[in-house]
mmCIF file of C-alpha atoms in Angstrom:
data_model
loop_
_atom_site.group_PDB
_atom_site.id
_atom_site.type_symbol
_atom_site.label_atom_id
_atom_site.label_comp_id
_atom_site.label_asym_id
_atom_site.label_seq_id
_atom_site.Cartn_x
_atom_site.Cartn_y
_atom_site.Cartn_z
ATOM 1 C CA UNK V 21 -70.716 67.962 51.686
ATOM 2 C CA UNK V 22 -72.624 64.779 50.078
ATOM 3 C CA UNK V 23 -74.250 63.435 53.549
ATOM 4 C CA UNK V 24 -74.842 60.058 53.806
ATOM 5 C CA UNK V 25 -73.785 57.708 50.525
ATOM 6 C CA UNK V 26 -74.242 54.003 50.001
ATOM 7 C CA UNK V 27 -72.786 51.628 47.639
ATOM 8 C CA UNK V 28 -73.762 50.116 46.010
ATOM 9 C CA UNK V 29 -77.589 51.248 44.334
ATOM 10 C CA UNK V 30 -78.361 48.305 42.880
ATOM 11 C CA UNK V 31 -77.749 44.457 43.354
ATOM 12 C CA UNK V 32 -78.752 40.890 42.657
ATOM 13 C CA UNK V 33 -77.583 37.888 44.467
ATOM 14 C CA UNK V 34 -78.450 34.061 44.697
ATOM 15 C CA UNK V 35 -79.138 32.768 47.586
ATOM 16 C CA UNK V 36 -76.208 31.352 49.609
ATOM 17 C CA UNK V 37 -73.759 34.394 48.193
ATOM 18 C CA UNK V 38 -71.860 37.176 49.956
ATOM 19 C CA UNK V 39 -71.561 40.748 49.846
ATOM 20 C CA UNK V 40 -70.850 44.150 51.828
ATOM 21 C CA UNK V 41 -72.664 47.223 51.707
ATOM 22 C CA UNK V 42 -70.498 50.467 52.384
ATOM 23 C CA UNK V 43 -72.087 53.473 53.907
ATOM 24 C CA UNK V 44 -70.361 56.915 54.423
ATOM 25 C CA UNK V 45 -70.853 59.719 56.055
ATOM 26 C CA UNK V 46 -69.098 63.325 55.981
ATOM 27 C CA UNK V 47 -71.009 65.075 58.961
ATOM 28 C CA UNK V 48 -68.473 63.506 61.426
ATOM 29 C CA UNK V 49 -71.483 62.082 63.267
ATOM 30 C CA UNK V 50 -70.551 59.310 66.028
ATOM 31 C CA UNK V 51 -74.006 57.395 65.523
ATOM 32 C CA UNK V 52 -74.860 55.288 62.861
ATOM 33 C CA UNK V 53 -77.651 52.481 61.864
ATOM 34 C CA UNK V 54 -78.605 50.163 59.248
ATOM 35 C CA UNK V 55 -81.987 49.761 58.549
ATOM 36 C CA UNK V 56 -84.237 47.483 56.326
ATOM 37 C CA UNK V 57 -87.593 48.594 54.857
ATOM 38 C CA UNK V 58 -90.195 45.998 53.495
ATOM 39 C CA UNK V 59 -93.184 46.856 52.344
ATOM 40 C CA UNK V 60 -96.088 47.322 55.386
ATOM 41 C CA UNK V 61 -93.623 47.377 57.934
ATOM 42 C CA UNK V 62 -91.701 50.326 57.986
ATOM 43 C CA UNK V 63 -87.952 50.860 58.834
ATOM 44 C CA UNK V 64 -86.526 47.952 61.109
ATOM 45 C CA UNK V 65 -83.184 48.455 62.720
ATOM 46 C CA UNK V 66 -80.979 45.810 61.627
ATOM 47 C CA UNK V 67 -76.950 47.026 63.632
ATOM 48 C CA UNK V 68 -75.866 50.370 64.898
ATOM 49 C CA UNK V 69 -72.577 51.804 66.190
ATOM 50 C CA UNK V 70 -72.339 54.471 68.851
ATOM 51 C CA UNK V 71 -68.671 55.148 67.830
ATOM 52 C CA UNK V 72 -65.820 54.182 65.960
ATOM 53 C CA UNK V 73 -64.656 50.557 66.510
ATOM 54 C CA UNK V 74 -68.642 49.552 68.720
ATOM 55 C CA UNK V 75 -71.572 48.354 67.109
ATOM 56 C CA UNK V 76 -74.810 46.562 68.394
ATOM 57 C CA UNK V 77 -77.685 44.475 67.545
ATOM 58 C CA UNK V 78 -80.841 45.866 66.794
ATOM 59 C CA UNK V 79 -84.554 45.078 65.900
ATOM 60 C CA UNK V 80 -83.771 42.270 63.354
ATOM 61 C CA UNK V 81 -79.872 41.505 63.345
ATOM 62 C CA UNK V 82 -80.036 38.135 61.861
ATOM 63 C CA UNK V 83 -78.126 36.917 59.121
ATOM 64 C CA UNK V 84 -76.220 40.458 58.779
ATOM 65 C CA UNK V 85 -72.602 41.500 60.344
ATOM 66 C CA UNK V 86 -71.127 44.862 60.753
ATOM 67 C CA UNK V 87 -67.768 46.649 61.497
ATOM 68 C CA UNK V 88 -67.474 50.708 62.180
ATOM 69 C CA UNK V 89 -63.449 50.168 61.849
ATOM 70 C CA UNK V 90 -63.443 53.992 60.546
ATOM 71 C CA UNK V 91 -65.655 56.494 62.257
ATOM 72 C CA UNK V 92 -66.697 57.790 58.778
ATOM 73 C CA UNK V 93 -67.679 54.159 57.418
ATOM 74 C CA UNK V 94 -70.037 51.442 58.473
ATOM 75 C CA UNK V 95 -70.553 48.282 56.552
ATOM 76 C CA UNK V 96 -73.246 45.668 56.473
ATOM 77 C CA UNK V 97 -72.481 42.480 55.765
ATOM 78 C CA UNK V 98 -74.505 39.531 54.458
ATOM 79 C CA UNK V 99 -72.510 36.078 54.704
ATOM 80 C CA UNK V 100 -75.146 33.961 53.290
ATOM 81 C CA UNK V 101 -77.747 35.716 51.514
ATOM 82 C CA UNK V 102 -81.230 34.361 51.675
ATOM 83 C CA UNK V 103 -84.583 35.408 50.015
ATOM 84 C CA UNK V 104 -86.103 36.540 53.220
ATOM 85 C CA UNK V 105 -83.118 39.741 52.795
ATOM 86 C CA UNK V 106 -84.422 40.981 49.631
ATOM 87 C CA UNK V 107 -85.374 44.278 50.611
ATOM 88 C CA UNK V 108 -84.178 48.063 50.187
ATOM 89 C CA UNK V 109 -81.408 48.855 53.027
ATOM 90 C CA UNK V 110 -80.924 52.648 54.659
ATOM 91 C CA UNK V 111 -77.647 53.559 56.168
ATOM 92 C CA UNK V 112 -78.047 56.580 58.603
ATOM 93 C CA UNK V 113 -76.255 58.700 60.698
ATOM 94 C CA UNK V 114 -76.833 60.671 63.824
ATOM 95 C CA UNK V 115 -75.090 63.609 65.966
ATOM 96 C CA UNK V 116 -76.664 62.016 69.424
ATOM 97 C CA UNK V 117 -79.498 62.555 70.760
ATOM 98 C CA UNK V 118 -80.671 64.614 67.116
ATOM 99 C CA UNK V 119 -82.361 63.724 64.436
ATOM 100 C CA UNK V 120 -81.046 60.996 62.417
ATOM 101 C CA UNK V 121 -79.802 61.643 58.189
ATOM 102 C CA UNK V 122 -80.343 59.086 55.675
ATOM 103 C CA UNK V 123 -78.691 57.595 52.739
ATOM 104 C CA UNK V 124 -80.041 57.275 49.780
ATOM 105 C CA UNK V 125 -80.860 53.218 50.027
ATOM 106 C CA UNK V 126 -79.202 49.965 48.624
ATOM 107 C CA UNK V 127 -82.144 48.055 46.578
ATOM 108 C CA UNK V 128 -80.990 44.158 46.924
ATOM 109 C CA UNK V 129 -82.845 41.293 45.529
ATOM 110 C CA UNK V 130 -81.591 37.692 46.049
ATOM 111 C CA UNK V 131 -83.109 35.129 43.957
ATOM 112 C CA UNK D 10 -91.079 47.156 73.791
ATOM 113 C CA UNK D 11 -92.181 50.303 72.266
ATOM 114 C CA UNK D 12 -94.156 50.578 69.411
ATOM 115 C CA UNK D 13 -95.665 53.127 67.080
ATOM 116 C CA UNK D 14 -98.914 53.130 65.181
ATOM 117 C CA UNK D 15 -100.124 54.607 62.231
ATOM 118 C CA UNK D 16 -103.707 53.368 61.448
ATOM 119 C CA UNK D 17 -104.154 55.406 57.946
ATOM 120 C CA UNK D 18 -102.004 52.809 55.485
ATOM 121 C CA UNK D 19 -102.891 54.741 52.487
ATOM 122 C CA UNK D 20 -104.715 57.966 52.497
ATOM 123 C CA UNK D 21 -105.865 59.925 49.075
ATOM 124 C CA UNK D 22 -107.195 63.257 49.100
ATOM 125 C CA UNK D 23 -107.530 65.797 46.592
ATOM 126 C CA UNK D 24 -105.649 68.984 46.082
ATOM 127 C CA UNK D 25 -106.278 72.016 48.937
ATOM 128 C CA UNK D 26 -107.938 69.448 51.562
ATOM 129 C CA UNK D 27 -107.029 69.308 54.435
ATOM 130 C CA UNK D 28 -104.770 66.347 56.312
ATOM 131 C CA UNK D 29 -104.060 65.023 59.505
ATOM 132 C CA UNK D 30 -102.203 61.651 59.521
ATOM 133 C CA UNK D 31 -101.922 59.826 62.882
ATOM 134 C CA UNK D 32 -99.606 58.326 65.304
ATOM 135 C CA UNK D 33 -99.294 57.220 68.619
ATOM 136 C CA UNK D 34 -96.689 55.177 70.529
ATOM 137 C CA UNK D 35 -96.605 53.017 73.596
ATOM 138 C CA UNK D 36 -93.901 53.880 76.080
ATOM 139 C CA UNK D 37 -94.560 55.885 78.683
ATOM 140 C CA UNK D 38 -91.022 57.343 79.388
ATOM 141 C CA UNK D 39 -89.740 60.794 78.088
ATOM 142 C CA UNK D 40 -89.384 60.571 74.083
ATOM 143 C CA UNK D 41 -88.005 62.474 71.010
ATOM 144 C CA UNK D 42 -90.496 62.694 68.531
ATOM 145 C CA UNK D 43 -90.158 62.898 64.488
ATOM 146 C CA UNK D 44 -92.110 62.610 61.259
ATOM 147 C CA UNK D 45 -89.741 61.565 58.159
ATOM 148 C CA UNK D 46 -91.232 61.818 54.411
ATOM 149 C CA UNK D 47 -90.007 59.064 51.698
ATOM 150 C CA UNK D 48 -90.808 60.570 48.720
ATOM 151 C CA UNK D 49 -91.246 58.371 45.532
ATOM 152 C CA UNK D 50 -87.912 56.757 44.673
ATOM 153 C CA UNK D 51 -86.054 58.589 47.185
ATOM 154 C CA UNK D 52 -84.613 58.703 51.165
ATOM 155 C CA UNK D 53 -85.846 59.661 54.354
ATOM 156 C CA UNK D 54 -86.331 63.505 54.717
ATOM 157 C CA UNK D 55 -86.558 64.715 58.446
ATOM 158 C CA UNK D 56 -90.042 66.859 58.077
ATOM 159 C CA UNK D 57 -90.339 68.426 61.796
ATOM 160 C CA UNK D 58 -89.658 66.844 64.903
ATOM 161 C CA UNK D 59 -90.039 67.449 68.484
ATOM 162 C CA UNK D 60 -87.949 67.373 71.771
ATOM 163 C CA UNK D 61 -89.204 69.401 74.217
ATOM 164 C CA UNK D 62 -91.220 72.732 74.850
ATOM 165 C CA UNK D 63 -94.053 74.292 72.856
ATOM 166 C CA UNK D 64 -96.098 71.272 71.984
ATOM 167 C CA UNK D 65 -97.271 72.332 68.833
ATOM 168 C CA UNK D 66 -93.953 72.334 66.391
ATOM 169 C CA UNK D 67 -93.708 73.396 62.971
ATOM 170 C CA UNK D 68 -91.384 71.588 60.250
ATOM 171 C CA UNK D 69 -90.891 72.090 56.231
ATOM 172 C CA UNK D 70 -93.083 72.671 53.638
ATOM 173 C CA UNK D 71 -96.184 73.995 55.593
ATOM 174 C CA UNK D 72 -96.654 70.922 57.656
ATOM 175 C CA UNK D 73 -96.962 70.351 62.030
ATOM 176 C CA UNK D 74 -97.570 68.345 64.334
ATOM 177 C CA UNK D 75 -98.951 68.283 67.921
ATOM 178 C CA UNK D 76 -97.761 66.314 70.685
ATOM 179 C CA UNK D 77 -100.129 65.251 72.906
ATOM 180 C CA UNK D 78 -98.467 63.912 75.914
ATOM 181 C CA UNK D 79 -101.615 61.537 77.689
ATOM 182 C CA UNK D 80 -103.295 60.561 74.452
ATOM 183 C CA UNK D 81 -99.218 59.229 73.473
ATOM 184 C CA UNK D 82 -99.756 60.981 69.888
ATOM 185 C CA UNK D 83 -98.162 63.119 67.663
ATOM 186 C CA UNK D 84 -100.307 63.169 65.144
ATOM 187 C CA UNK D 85 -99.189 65.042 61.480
ATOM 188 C CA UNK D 86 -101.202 68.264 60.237
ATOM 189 C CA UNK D 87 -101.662 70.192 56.810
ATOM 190 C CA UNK D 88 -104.114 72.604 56.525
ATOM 191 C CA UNK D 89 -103.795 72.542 52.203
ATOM 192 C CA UNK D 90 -102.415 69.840 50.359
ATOM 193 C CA UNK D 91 -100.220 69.798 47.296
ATOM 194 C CA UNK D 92 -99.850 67.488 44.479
ATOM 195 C CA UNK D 93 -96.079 67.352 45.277
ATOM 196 C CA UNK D 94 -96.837 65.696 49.163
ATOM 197 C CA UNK D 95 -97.677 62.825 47.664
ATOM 198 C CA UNK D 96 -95.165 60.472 49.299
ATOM 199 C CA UNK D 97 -94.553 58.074 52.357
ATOM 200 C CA UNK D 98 -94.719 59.554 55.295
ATOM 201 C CA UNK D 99 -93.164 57.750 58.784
ATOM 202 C CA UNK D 100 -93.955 58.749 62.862
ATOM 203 C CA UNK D 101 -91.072 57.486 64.610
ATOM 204 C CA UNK D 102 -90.146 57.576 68.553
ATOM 205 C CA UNK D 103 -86.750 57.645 69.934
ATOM 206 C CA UNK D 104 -86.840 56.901 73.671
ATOM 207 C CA UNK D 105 -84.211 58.882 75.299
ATOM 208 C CA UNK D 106 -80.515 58.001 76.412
ATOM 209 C CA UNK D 107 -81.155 54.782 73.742
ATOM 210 C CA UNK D 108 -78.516 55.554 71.752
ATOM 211 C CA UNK D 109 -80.282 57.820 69.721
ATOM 212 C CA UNK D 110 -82.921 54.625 68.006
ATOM 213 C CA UNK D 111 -85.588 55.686 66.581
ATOM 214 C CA UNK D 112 -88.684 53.131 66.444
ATOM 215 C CA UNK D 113 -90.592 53.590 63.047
ATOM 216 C CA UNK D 114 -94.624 53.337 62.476
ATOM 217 C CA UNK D 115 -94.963 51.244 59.179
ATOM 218 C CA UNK D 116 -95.978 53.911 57.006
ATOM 219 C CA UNK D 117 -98.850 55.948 55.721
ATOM 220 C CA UNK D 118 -98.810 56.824 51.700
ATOM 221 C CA UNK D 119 -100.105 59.752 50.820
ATOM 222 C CA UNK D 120 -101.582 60.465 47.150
ATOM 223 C CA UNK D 121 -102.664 63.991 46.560
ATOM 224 C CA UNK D 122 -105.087 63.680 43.116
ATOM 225 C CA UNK D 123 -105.249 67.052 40.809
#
């Protein structure tokens, strides 16, 4: 039972590139989130999904895109990556109304 | 919109003190209430968290909090620190039939000296 995963740990991008990150879960929880933490501010919710095949804006949706085509799998997408989304990304997941359980974070840095 | 406050950014106490870390929220409606812990390098780790009932709730690793319902707190307790709470810890608020959100306080780091 591994939780919540993300891929990937680790990645660089300049500005103006594209990439997905994949988060997983095995708890067969219907909720999940994507959240960005910057330094001083906490965790700010970016997209969630209430259910395979839904998802919804959040705090600071901006600039990302998301798809929950498998109930097991969300993804975050970044079209055109800019500075201002440097930041460490959590993917979580939720049984509704509990607690929520976090992955283990994406560090991205885009130069 | 809701928010949640933490007023202690970065707190550093020595080994056996005591702590109490603080948080309080603004909406007035009925709320879920949780305390995560980011220790260094790692995720989120649920500590304790609180739904309803005894007021007073009891999570991991000797820590609790207390809700207090008119002061809008739910502020985090340790009678005896441990060099190994040193870490990030996070109020947050979910307001109820929200789709399970939570609302995060930006943080209060903990470092426990020997």
């Amino acid at each position: 039972n591994a939780g919540v995963t993300q891929t990937p740990k680790f990645r660089v991008l300049k500005t103006g590139q594209s990439m997905t990150l994949l988060c997983a879960q095995d708890m067969n929880h219907e909720y999940m989130y994507w959240y960005r933490q910057d330094p001083g501010m906490g965790l700010r919710l970016i997209h969630y999904s209430v259910g395979e095949g839904t998802t919804a804006k959040g705090e600071v949706p901006d600039g990302y895109n998301v798809s929950r085509l498998k109930k097991q799998n969300f993804l975050l997408g970044l079209e055109s990556a800019a500075p201002s989304q440097t930041s460490v990304y959590f993917c979580a997941s939720s049984a509704a109304p509990y607690e929520q359980y976090f992955g283990p974070g994406t560090r991205l840095t885009v130069t | 919109a809701q928010s949640v406050s933490q007023h202690n950014h970065h707190v550093i106490l020595s080994e056996a003190a005591s702590l109490e870390l603080g948080c309080n929220y603004s909406y007035g409606g009925t709320v879920n209430l949780f305390w995560y812990v980011q220790y260094p390098g790692q995720h989120l780790q649920l500590l304790l968290k609180y739904f309803s009932g005894d007021p007073l709730v009891k999570g991991i690793k000797g820590f609790e909090a207390e809700f207090i319902k008119s002061k809008f707190s739910f502020n985090l307790r340790k009678p005896s620190v441990q060099w190994s709470d040193t870490a990030e810890y996070f109020c947050a608020v979910q307001r109820t039939g929200t789709a399970s959100k939570l609302t995060f306080g930006t943080g209060t780091r903990l470092q426990v000296t020997l």
